[in-house]
Coordinates of C-alpha atoms (C1' of nucleotides) in Angstrom, one line a residue:
Chain A
M180 CA 74.2 158.4 -28.0
S181 CA 72.8 156.5 -25.0
D182 CA 73.9 157.4 -21.5
I183 CA 74.2 154.1 -19.9
A184 CA 76.7 152.8 -22.4
T185 CA 79.1 155.7 -22.0
R186 CA 79.4 155.8 -18.2
K187 CA 82.6 157.0 -16.6
P188 CA 84.9 154.2 -15.5
K189 CA 85.3 153.0 -11.9
E190 CA 81.8 154.0 -11.2
R191 CA 80.7 150.4 -11.3
K192 CA 81.0 148.0 -8.5
R193 CA 83.3 145.0 -8.7
G194 CA 81.5 141.9 -9.9
S195 CA 78.8 143.7 -11.9
G196 CA 80.9 144.1 -15.1
V197 CA 79.8 141.0 -17.0
Q198 CA 76.2 141.7 -16.0
F199 CA 76.5 145.2 -17.2
V200 CA 77.9 144.3 -20.6
Y201 CA 75.4 141.6 -20.9
N202 CA 72.5 144.0 -20.3
V203 CA 73.9 146.6 -22.7
L204 CA 74.5 144.2 -25.5
R205 CA 71.2 142.4 -25.0
D206 CA 69.2 145.6 -25.1
E207 CA 71.0 146.8 -28.2
I208 CA 70.5 143.5 -29.9
L209 CA 66.8 143.3 -29.1
D210 CA 66.2 146.9 -30.1
L211 CA 68.0 146.2 -33.4
A212 CA 70.5 148.9 -32.5
L213 CA 72.9 146.2 -33.5
A214 CA 71.8 144.8 -36.8
P215 CA 71.3 141.1 -37.2
G216 CA 74.4 139.6 -38.8
S217 CA 76.7 142.5 -37.9
P218 CA 80.0 141.6 -36.3
I219 CA 80.8 142.5 -32.7
D220 CA 84.3 143.9 -32.2
E221 CA 85.6 143.1 -28.7
I222 CA 88.2 145.8 -28.6
Q223 CA 85.9 148.5 -29.8
L224 CA 83.3 147.4 -27.3
A225 CA 85.9 147.3 -24.6
E226 CA 86.8 150.9 -25.3
R227 CA 83.2 152.0 -25.5
L228 CA 82.3 150.5 -22.1
S229 CA 85.8 151.3 -20.7
M230 CA 86.6 147.9 -19.5
S231 CA 88.9 145.0 -20.4
R232 CA 88.0 142.4 -22.9
T233 CA 87.7 139.7 -20.3
P234 CA 84.2 140.6 -19.0
I235 CA 83.1 141.4 -22.5
R236 CA 84.0 138.0 -23.7
E237 CA 82.2 136.3 -20.8
A238 CA 79.1 138.3 -21.6
L239 CA 79.4 137.2 -25.2
V240 CA 79.6 133.6 -24.2
R241 CA 76.4 134.0 -22.2
L242 CA 74.6 135.7 -25.1
A243 CA 75.8 132.9 -27.4
A244 CA 74.3 130.3 -25.0
E245 CA 71.0 132.1 -25.3
G246 CA 71.2 132.2 -29.1
L247 CA 71.4 136.0 -29.3
V248 CA 74.8 136.0 -30.9
T249 CA 76.7 133.4 -32.9
T250 CA 80.4 132.7 -32.3
L251 CA 82.5 131.7 -35.2
P252 CA 85.7 130.0 -33.9
N253 CA 88.8 132.1 -34.3
R254 CA 86.6 134.7 -36.1
S255 CA 84.4 137.5 -35.0
T256 CA 81.1 136.8 -33.2
V257 CA 78.1 138.2 -34.9
V258 CA 74.6 139.2 -33.9
A259 CA 72.2 136.3 -34.5
N260 CA 70.3 136.5 -37.7
I261 CA 66.6 136.4 -38.0
D262 CA 65.8 133.2 -39.8
F263 CA 62.8 134.2 -41.9
L264 CA 62.8 130.8 -43.6
N265 CA 62.0 129.0 -40.4
L266 CA 59.7 131.4 -38.7
H267 CA 57.0 128.8 -38.5
T268 CA 59.1 126.9 -35.9
F269 CA 59.1 130.2 -33.9
F270 CA 55.4 130.7 -34.2
D271 CA 54.7 127.1 -33.3
A272 CA 56.8 127.2 -30.2
I273 CA 55.6 130.6 -29.0
T274 CA 52.0 129.6 -29.5
L275 CA 52.5 126.5 -27.3
M276 CA 54.3 128.5 -24.7
Y277 CA 51.5 131.1 -24.6
R278 CA 49.0 128.3 -24.0
V279 CA 51.1 126.3 -21.5
T280 CA 52.0 129.3 -19.3
T281 CA 48.6 130.8 -19.3
R282 CA 47.1 127.4 -18.5
L283 CA 49.5 126.7 -15.7
A284 CA 49.1 130.2 -14.3
A285 CA 45.3 129.5 -14.0
L286 CA 46.3 126.4 -12.1
H287 CA 49.1 127.5 -9.9
H288 CA 48.9 131.3 -9.4
Q289 CA 49.3 132.5 -5.9
P290 CA 47.9 135.6 -4.1
G291 CA 50.4 138.2 -5.2
D292 CA 50.6 137.1 -8.8
L293 CA 47.4 138.7 -10.0
V294 CA 48.4 142.1 -8.6
V295 CA 51.6 142.0 -10.7
I296 CA 49.8 140.7 -13.8
R297 CA 47.2 143.5 -13.6
A298 CA 49.9 146.1 -13.1
R299 CA 51.6 144.9 -16.3
Q300 CA 48.3 144.9 -18.1
A301 CA 47.7 148.5 -17.0
E302 CA 51.0 149.5 -18.4
F303 CA 50.2 147.8 -21.7
A304 CA 46.8 149.5 -21.8
K305 CA 48.5 152.9 -21.3
A306 CA 51.0 152.2 -24.1
V307 CA 48.1 151.4 -26.4
E308 CA 46.2 154.5 -25.4
D309 CA 49.4 156.6 -26.1
Q310 CA 49.8 154.9 -29.4
D311 CA 53.4 154.2 -28.4
A312 CA 54.3 151.2 -30.5
L313 CA 57.7 150.6 -28.8
A314 CA 56.1 150.8 -25.3
M315 CA 53.5 148.3 -26.5
I316 CA 56.1 145.8 -27.5
A317 CA 57.9 146.1 -24.2
T318 CA 54.9 146.1 -21.9
N319 CA 53.3 143.2 -23.8
R320 CA 56.4 141.2 -23.1
E321 CA 56.3 142.0 -19.4
F322 CA 52.6 141.1 -19.2
H323 CA 53.1 137.6 -20.6
A324 CA 56.4 137.2 -18.6
A325 CA 54.3 137.9 -15.4
I326 CA 51.9 135.2 -16.4
A327 CA 54.8 132.8 -17.0
A328 CA 56.2 133.6 -13.6
A329 CA 52.8 132.8 -12.0
A330 CA 52.8 129.4 -13.9
R331 CA 55.7 128.4 -11.7
N332 CA 57.6 126.2 -14.1
P333 CA 61.1 127.5 -14.7
Y334 CA 61.6 125.3 -17.8
Y335 CA 58.7 126.8 -19.7
E336 CA 59.5 130.2 -18.3
S337 CA 63.0 130.3 -19.7
L338 CA 62.0 129.1 -23.1
F339 CA 59.1 131.5 -23.2
L340 CA 61.2 134.5 -22.2
R341 CA 63.7 133.6 -25.0
L342 CA 60.8 133.4 -27.5
L343 CA 59.3 136.7 -26.3
D344 CA 62.7 138.4 -26.7
E345 CA 63.0 137.0 -30.2
G346 CA 59.5 138.3 -30.9
R347 CA 60.5 141.7 -29.6
R348 CA 63.2 141.8 -32.2
L349 CA 60.7 140.7 -34.9
L350 CA 58.1 143.3 -33.9
R351 CA 60.8 146.0 -33.8
L352 CA 61.4 145.3 -37.5
Y353 CA 57.9 146.3 -38.3
Y354 CA 56.9 148.6 -35.5
S355 CA 55.8 151.4 -37.8
A356 CA 53.0 149.2 -38.9
F357 CA 51.9 148.7 -35.4
N358 CA 49.4 151.5 -35.1
D359 CA 46.1 150.2 -36.6
R360 CA 43.2 149.1 -34.4
L361 CA 44.5 145.7 -33.4
P362 CA 46.2 146.7 -30.2
Q363 CA 42.8 147.7 -28.7
Q364 CA 41.7 144.1 -29.4
Y365 CA 44.7 142.9 -27.5
V366 CA 43.8 144.9 -24.4
I367 CA 40.4 143.2 -24.3
E368 CA 42.0 139.7 -24.9
H369 CA 44.4 140.4 -22.1
E370 CA 41.6 141.3 -19.7
D371 CA 39.7 138.1 -20.6
M372 CA 42.9 136.0 -19.9
I373 CA 43.3 137.7 -16.5
T374 CA 39.7 136.8 -15.7
A375 CA 40.1 133.2 -16.7
I376 CA 43.3 132.9 -14.6
A377 CA 41.7 134.5 -11.6
E378 CA 38.7 132.1 -11.9
R379 CA 41.2 129.2 -12.3
D380 CA 39.3 128.2 -15.4
V381 CA 42.2 126.2 -17.0
E382 CA 40.4 125.3 -20.3
K383 CA 39.2 128.8 -20.9
A384 CA 42.6 130.3 -20.2
D385 CA 44.1 127.8 -22.6
K386 CA 41.6 128.7 -25.3
L387 CA 42.0 132.4 -24.9
A388 CA 45.8 132.1 -24.9
S389 CA 45.6 130.0 -28.1
E390 CA 43.4 132.6 -29.8
H391 CA 45.6 135.4 -28.6
A392 CA 48.7 133.7 -30.0
D393 CA 47.0 133.1 -33.3
Q394 CA 46.1 136.8 -33.5
I395 CA 49.7 137.9 -32.9
V396 CA 51.1 135.3 -35.3
A397 CA 48.6 136.4 -38.0
Q398 CA 49.6 140.0 -37.4
I399 CA 53.3 139.4 -37.7
R400 CA 52.7 137.3 -40.8
N401 CA 50.7 140.2 -42.2
M402 CA 53.4 142.7 -41.5
I403 CA 56.0 140.6 -43.1
A404 CA 53.8 140.0 -46.2
R405 CA 53.1 143.8 -46.4
D406 CA 56.8 144.5 -46.1
H407 CA 57.6 141.9 -48.7
R408 CA 55.2 143.6 -51.2
Q409 CA 56.8 146.9 -50.5
Q410 CA 60.2 145.5 -51.2
I411 CA 59.0 144.0 -54.5
A412 CA 57.3 147.3 -55.4
L413 CA 60.6 149.2 -55.0
Chain B
M134 CA 91.3 108.8 -12.6
S135 CA 89.9 109.6 -16.0
D136 CA 92.2 109.9 -18.9
I137 CA 90.7 112.8 -20.9
A138 CA 90.8 115.1 -17.9
T139 CA 94.5 114.6 -17.4
R140 CA 95.9 115.1 -20.8
K141 CA 99.3 116.6 -21.4
P142 CA 99.3 120.4 -22.0
K143 CA 99.8 121.8 -25.5
E144 CA 98.3 118.8 -27.1
R145 CA 95.1 120.7 -27.8
K146 CA 94.5 123.1 -30.6
R147 CA 94.0 126.8 -30.1
G148 CA 90.4 127.7 -29.9
S149 CA 89.2 124.4 -28.5
G150 CA 90.0 125.2 -24.8
V151 CA 86.6 126.5 -23.7
Q152 CA 84.8 123.7 -25.5
F153 CA 87.1 121.2 -23.9
V154 CA 86.6 122.4 -20.4
Y155 CA 82.8 122.7 -21.1
N156 CA 82.7 119.1 -22.2
V157 CA 84.7 117.8 -19.3
L158 CA 82.6 119.7 -16.7
R159 CA 79.4 118.9 -18.3
D160 CA 80.1 115.1 -18.4
E161 CA 81.3 115.2 -14.8
I162 CA 78.2 117.1 -13.7
L163 CA 75.8 114.8 -15.5
D164 CA 77.6 111.7 -14.4
L165 CA 77.3 113.0 -10.8
A166 CA 81.1 112.8 -10.6
L167 CA 80.7 116.3 -9.3
A168 CA 78.1 116.2 -6.6
P169 CA 75.2 118.6 -6.8
G170 CA 75.8 121.6 -4.6
S171 CA 79.6 121.1 -4.5
P172 CA 81.7 124.1 -5.2
I173 CA 83.9 124.4 -8.2
D174 CA 87.3 125.8 -7.6
E175 CA 88.6 127.6 -10.6
I176 CA 92.3 127.4 -9.7
Q177 CA 92.1 123.7 -8.9
L178 CA 90.4 123.1 -12.2
A179 CA 92.9 125.2 -14.0
E180 CA 95.7 123.0 -12.6
R181 CA 93.9 119.8 -13.3
L182 CA 93.2 120.6 -17.0
S183 CA 96.6 122.5 -17.2
M184 CA 95.3 125.7 -18.6
S185 CA 94.6 129.2 -17.4
R186 CA 91.6 130.4 -15.5
T187 CA 90.2 132.4 -18.5
P188 CA 88.9 129.5 -20.6
I189 CA 87.6 127.8 -17.5
R190 CA 85.6 130.9 -16.5
E191 CA 84.1 131.1 -19.9
A192 CA 83.1 127.5 -19.8
L193 CA 81.5 128.1 -16.4
V194 CA 79.5 131.1 -17.7
R195 CA 78.2 128.8 -20.5
L196 CA 77.2 126.1 -18.0
A197 CA 75.5 128.7 -15.8
A198 CA 73.4 129.9 -18.8
E199 CA 72.3 126.3 -19.3
G200 CA 71.4 125.9 -15.6
L201 CA 74.0 123.2 -14.9
V202 CA 75.9 125.4 -12.4
T203 CA 74.9 128.3 -10.2
T204 CA 77.2 131.4 -9.9
L205 CA 77.1 133.2 -6.6
P206 CA 78.6 136.7 -7.1
N207 CA 82.0 137.1 -5.7
R208 CA 81.8 133.6 -4.3
S209 CA 82.3 130.2 -5.7
T210 CA 80.2 128.7 -8.4
V211 CA 78.5 125.5 -7.4
V212 CA 77.1 122.5 -9.3
A213 CA 73.3 123.0 -9.7
N214 CA 71.3 121.2 -7.1
I215 CA 68.6 118.7 -7.9
D216 CA 65.3 120.3 -6.8
F217 CA 63.3 117.4 -5.5
L218 CA 60.6 119.7 -4.2
N219 CA 59.7 120.9 -7.7
L220 CA 60.3 117.7 -9.7
H221 CA 56.7 117.9 -11.0
T222 CA 57.6 120.9 -13.1
F223 CA 60.4 118.8 -14.6
F224 CA 58.0 115.9 -15.3
D225 CA 55.4 118.2 -16.8
A226 CA 57.9 119.9 -19.1
I227 CA 59.7 116.7 -20.3
T228 CA 56.4 115.0 -20.9
L229 CA 55.2 117.8 -23.1
M230 CA 58.6 117.8 -25.0
Y231 CA 58.4 114.0 -25.5
R232 CA 55.0 114.5 -27.1
V233 CA 55.8 117.6 -29.2
T234 CA 59.1 116.4 -30.6
T235 CA 57.7 112.9 -31.5
R236 CA 54.6 114.6 -33.0
L237 CA 56.6 117.0 -35.1
A238 CA 59.1 114.2 -36.1
A239 CA 56.1 112.3 -37.6
L240 CA 55.2 115.5 -39.4
H241 CA 58.6 116.7 -40.6
H242 CA 61.1 113.9 -40.7
Q243 CA 63.2 113.7 -43.8
P244 CA 64.7 110.7 -45.6
G245 CA 67.9 110.3 -43.5
D246 CA 66.3 110.9 -40.2
L247 CA 64.8 107.4 -39.7
V248 CA 68.1 105.8 -40.4
V249 CA 69.7 107.7 -37.5
I250 CA 66.8 107.1 -35.2
R251 CA 66.8 103.3 -35.9
A252 CA 70.6 103.3 -35.3
R253 CA 70.1 104.9 -31.9
Q254 CA 67.3 102.5 -31.1
A255 CA 69.6 99.6 -31.9
E256 CA 72.2 100.9 -29.5
F257 CA 69.5 101.3 -26.8
A258 CA 68.3 97.7 -27.4
K259 CA 71.8 96.4 -27.1
A260 CA 72.3 98.3 -23.8
V261 CA 69.1 96.7 -22.5
E262 CA 70.2 93.3 -23.6
D263 CA 73.6 93.7 -21.9
Q264 CA 71.8 94.9 -18.7
D265 CA 74.1 97.9 -18.8
A266 CA 72.1 100.6 -16.9
L267 CA 74.5 103.4 -17.6
A268 CA 74.5 102.6 -21.3
M269 CA 70.7 102.5 -21.2
I270 CA 70.6 106.0 -19.8
A271 CA 73.0 107.4 -22.4
T272 CA 71.5 105.6 -25.4
N273 CA 67.9 106.4 -24.4
R274 CA 68.9 110.1 -24.4
E275 CA 70.5 109.8 -27.8
F276 CA 67.4 108.1 -29.2
H277 CA 65.1 110.8 -28.2
A278 CA 67.6 113.5 -29.2
A279 CA 67.5 112.0 -32.7
I280 CA 63.8 112.2 -32.8
A281 CA 63.9 115.8 -31.6
A282 CA 66.4 116.6 -34.4
A283 CA 64.0 115.2 -36.9
A284 CA 61.2 117.4 -35.5
R285 CA 63.1 120.3 -37.0
N286 CA 62.3 122.9 -34.3
P287 CA 65.4 124.3 -32.6
Y288 CA 63.4 125.9 -29.8
Y289 CA 61.8 122.6 -28.7
E290 CA 65.0 120.8 -29.3
S291 CA 67.2 122.9 -27.0
L292 CA 64.7 122.7 -24.2
F293 CA 64.3 119.0 -24.6
L294 CA 68.0 118.4 -24.6
R295 CA 68.3 120.3 -21.4
L296 CA 65.5 118.3 -19.9
L297 CA 67.0 115.0 -21.1
D298 CA 70.3 116.0 -19.5
E299 CA 68.7 116.8 -16.2
G300 CA 66.9 113.4 -16.5
R301 CA 70.2 111.7 -17.0
R302 CA 71.4 113.1 -13.7
L303 CA 68.3 112.0 -12.0
L304 CA 68.5 108.4 -13.4
R305 CA 72.1 108.3 -12.4
L306 CA 71.1 108.8 -8.8
Y307 CA 69.1 105.6 -8.9
Y308 CA 70.7 103.6 -11.7
S309 CA 71.2 100.6 -9.5
A310 CA 67.4 100.2 -9.4
F311 CA 67.4 100.2 -13.2
N312 CA 67.6 96.5 -13.9
D313 CA 64.1 95.1 -13.6
R314 CA 62.0 94.2 -16.5
L315 CA 60.8 97.7 -17.5
P316 CA 63.6 98.4 -20.0
Q317 CA 62.4 95.6 -22.3
Q318 CA 59.0 97.4 -22.3
Y319 CA 60.8 100.6 -23.4
V320 CA 62.4 98.8 -26.3
I321 CA 58.9 97.9 -27.6
E322 CA 57.5 101.3 -27.0
H323 CA 60.4 102.8 -28.9
E324 CA 59.8 100.5 -31.8
D325 CA 56.1 101.6 -31.9
M326 CA 57.1 105.2 -31.9
I327 CA 59.4 104.7 -34.8
T328 CA 56.6 103.0 -36.7
A329 CA 54.2 105.8 -36.0
I330 CA 56.8 108.4 -37.1
A331 CA 57.6 106.4 -40.3
E332 CA 53.9 106.2 -41.1
R333 CA 53.5 109.9 -40.4
D334 CA 50.7 109.1 -38.0
V335 CA 50.9 112.3 -35.9
E336 CA 48.2 111.4 -33.4
K337 CA 49.5 107.9 -32.8
A338 CA 53.0 109.3 -32.4
D339 CA 51.7 111.8 -29.9
K340 CA 49.7 109.2 -27.9
L341 CA 52.7 106.8 -27.8
A342 CA 55.1 109.5 -26.7
S343 CA 52.6 110.5 -24.0
E344 CA 52.3 107.0 -22.7
H345 CA 56.1 106.5 -22.9
A346 CA 56.7 109.7 -20.9
D347 CA 54.2 108.6 -18.3
Q348 CA 56.0 105.3 -17.9
I349 CA 59.3 106.9 -17.4
V350 CA 57.9 109.5 -15.0
A351 CA 56.2 106.7 -13.0
Q352 CA 59.4 104.8 -12.9
I353 CA 61.5 107.7 -11.6
R354 CA 58.8 108.5 -9.0
N355 CA 58.9 104.8 -8.0
M356 CA 62.7 104.9 -7.6
I357 CA 62.6 108.0 -5.6
A358 CA 59.9 106.6 -3.3
R359 CA 61.8 103.4 -2.9
D360 CA 64.9 105.3 -2.0
H361 CA 62.9 107.4 0.4
R362 CA 61.7 104.3 2.2
Q363 CA 65.2 103.0 2.4
Q364 CA 66.4 106.2 3.9
I365 CA 63.6 106.1 6.5
A366 CA 64.4 102.4 7.2
L367 CA 68.0 103.2 8.0
Chain C
dT293 C1' 95.4 142.9 -66.4
dG294 C1' 94.3 139.1 -63.6
dT295 C1' 95.7 135.5 -60.5
dA296 C1' 98.6 133.2 -57.1
dT297 C1' 101.7 133.8 -53.3
dT298 C1' 103.9 136.1 -49.7
dT299 C1' 103.9 139.7 -46.2
dT300 C1' 101.6 142.6 -43.2
dT301 C1' 97.9 143.8 -40.3
dT302 C1' 94.1 142.8 -37.5
dT303 C1' 91.6 140.1 -34.1
dT304 C1' 91.0 136.3 -31.3
dG305 C1' 92.4 132.8 -27.5
dT306 C1' 95.1 132.3 -23.7
dC307 C1' 98.1 133.5 -20.0
dG308 C1' 100.1 135.5 -15.6
dA309 C1' 99.5 139.1 -12.4
dC310 C1' 97.1 142.3 -9.5
dA311 C1' 93.1 144.3 -6.9
dT312 C1' 89.2 143.5 -4.2
dA313 C1' 85.5 141.0 -1.8
dA314 C1' 84.4 136.9 1.3
dA315 C1' 85.8 133.5 4.4
dT316 C1' 88.8 132.3 8.0
dT317 C1' 91.8 132.8 11.7
dC318 C1' 93.5 135.1 15.5
dC319 C1' 93.3 138.0 19.3
dA320 C1' 91.4 141.1 22.8
dC321 C1' 88.1 141.8 26.1
dG322 C1' 84.1 140.7 28.9
Chain D
dC32 C1' 85.2 130.2 28.3
dG33 C1' 82.5 132.8 24.9
dT34 C1' 81.9 136.7 21.9
dG35 C1' 83.1 140.6 18.9
dG36 C1' 86.3 142.6 16.0
dA37 C1' 90.8 143.1 13.6
dA38 C1' 94.2 140.8 10.7
dT39 C1' 95.2 137.2 7.5
dT40 C1' 94.2 134.2 4.0
dT41 C1' 91.8 132.5 0.1
dA42 C1' 89.4 132.9 -4.2
dT43 C1' 87.1 135.8 -7.4
dG44 C1' 86.8 139.8 -11.0
dT45 C1' 89.5 142.4 -13.9
dC46 C1' 93.5 143.9 -16.4
dG47 C1' 97.3 144.3 -19.9
dA48 C1' 100.3 141.5 -22.7
dC49 C1' 101.6 137.9 -25.8
dA50 C1' 100.9 134.2 -29.4
dA51 C1' 98.4 132.1 -33.0
dA52 C1' 95.0 132.3 -36.5
dA53 C1' 92.3 134.9 -40.2
dA54 C1' 91.8 138.6 -43.0
dA55 C1' 93.8 142.2 -45.8
dA56 C1' 97.4 144.1 -48.4
dA57 C1' 101.3 143.9 -51.2
dT58 C1' 104.0 141.7 -54.4
dA59 C1' 105.4 138.4 -58.1
dC60 C1' 104.3 136.2 -62.1
dA61 C1' 101.8 134.7 -66.3

DNA sequence: TGTATTTTTTTTGTCGACATAAATTCCACG
DNA sequence: CGTGGAATTTATGTCGACAAAAAAAATACA
């Protein structure tokens, strides 16, 4: 069992309780440690994290506001399901956010931003080199989050982060299929995007982000189709 | 004083407490009944709504997740400020959401949708006819929310609703200046948008939404500039 | 044996109380 | 009279307990 979730009581500072529960639950949901659709028992959680139900409930309210859990009135709250029937709305939105944030990053990035973005890209490249699929998923998210931060639009940023998280969950589902030669292609595409941003070439950044998004969407679609065939074969 | 906020205790059903507090606070924040930056006292609120602090805190957590209040750790939560310095990010985002939702509504609207949209438009037209600025603000929001619902993309919809609410707060600030001849123009533009959606003319819908957004942005900018001149003149 | 109804159990929503961190007041000292 | 620090007050974060609503189990009846 994980360490952070079973920490001794009274080791935490006052005021960090809700944040702590939020982080634990969020990670477990995005890592699929908590299965989509599974109910969350407040009392059980309270015992596991050795705290009262109050901070746990507040964390759940926050997660509900972000769409990571669904609260049924007077009944248990459940981990949000993955809506395979409407994945196209997800693909549509994340593609647009890839484009908009990359575009605005080219327009508005400030001195320190590129340093951060390049650092994230280095981490992603390392994950690819190590063939560590889980690290790829995580570092890829951080790379694009860094670009979104440089775009300096909190509205786009918050939607994009939400979409990236949802994508993390989706990729987790199929991460075993994530070790063909595509990731190397992503490294190159990332490099091109960085260059376009650095040169403040807005149209090029937009175009690259759009192609990048299409690649990722196509890959996810592929993985789902492959998985679907396997399920039928069984 | 308002009626709904001073209702007798025990008249409400169990389970609706948080929702009730959320609605009250949300309305008061968006109506500027609670000034941006002003602190929210949990105890005072608890007494006013005659309930315990627990449901009030949960409502505050939800409002914080939506950006309507800001929570300072171990200190009071305050009504979110209006960030005049970064309004361009707001205008940018809401313009894009106007376009995307109208575009997708033209693409994906289903039989019942147009009925709802036309009903909202009728309400907006009535508010314009009555020269009721506050009703204009409210009905205009509902009109575009109906289009967003017809676009059938929950990600765009939630961001757009958030932006429309923020816009409602902005317009409230200057609603006295909201009685020139522009609103009549909006009625016509709305009609054109409905027609384009009904004809499933995606490009036309996009173009109209884009122009409509530019109009609104220009008007808000105007009102701010006018207000700014007045403040200087004083 | 299967179904409807009542009883029991479980779990959520709300409450009042206490502990702790800021903010404020008060006081000592220069 | 002003400044620094201790004491007080205020408000937040957390807790355990109770009441009401669902869910589950047990019982009655056809």
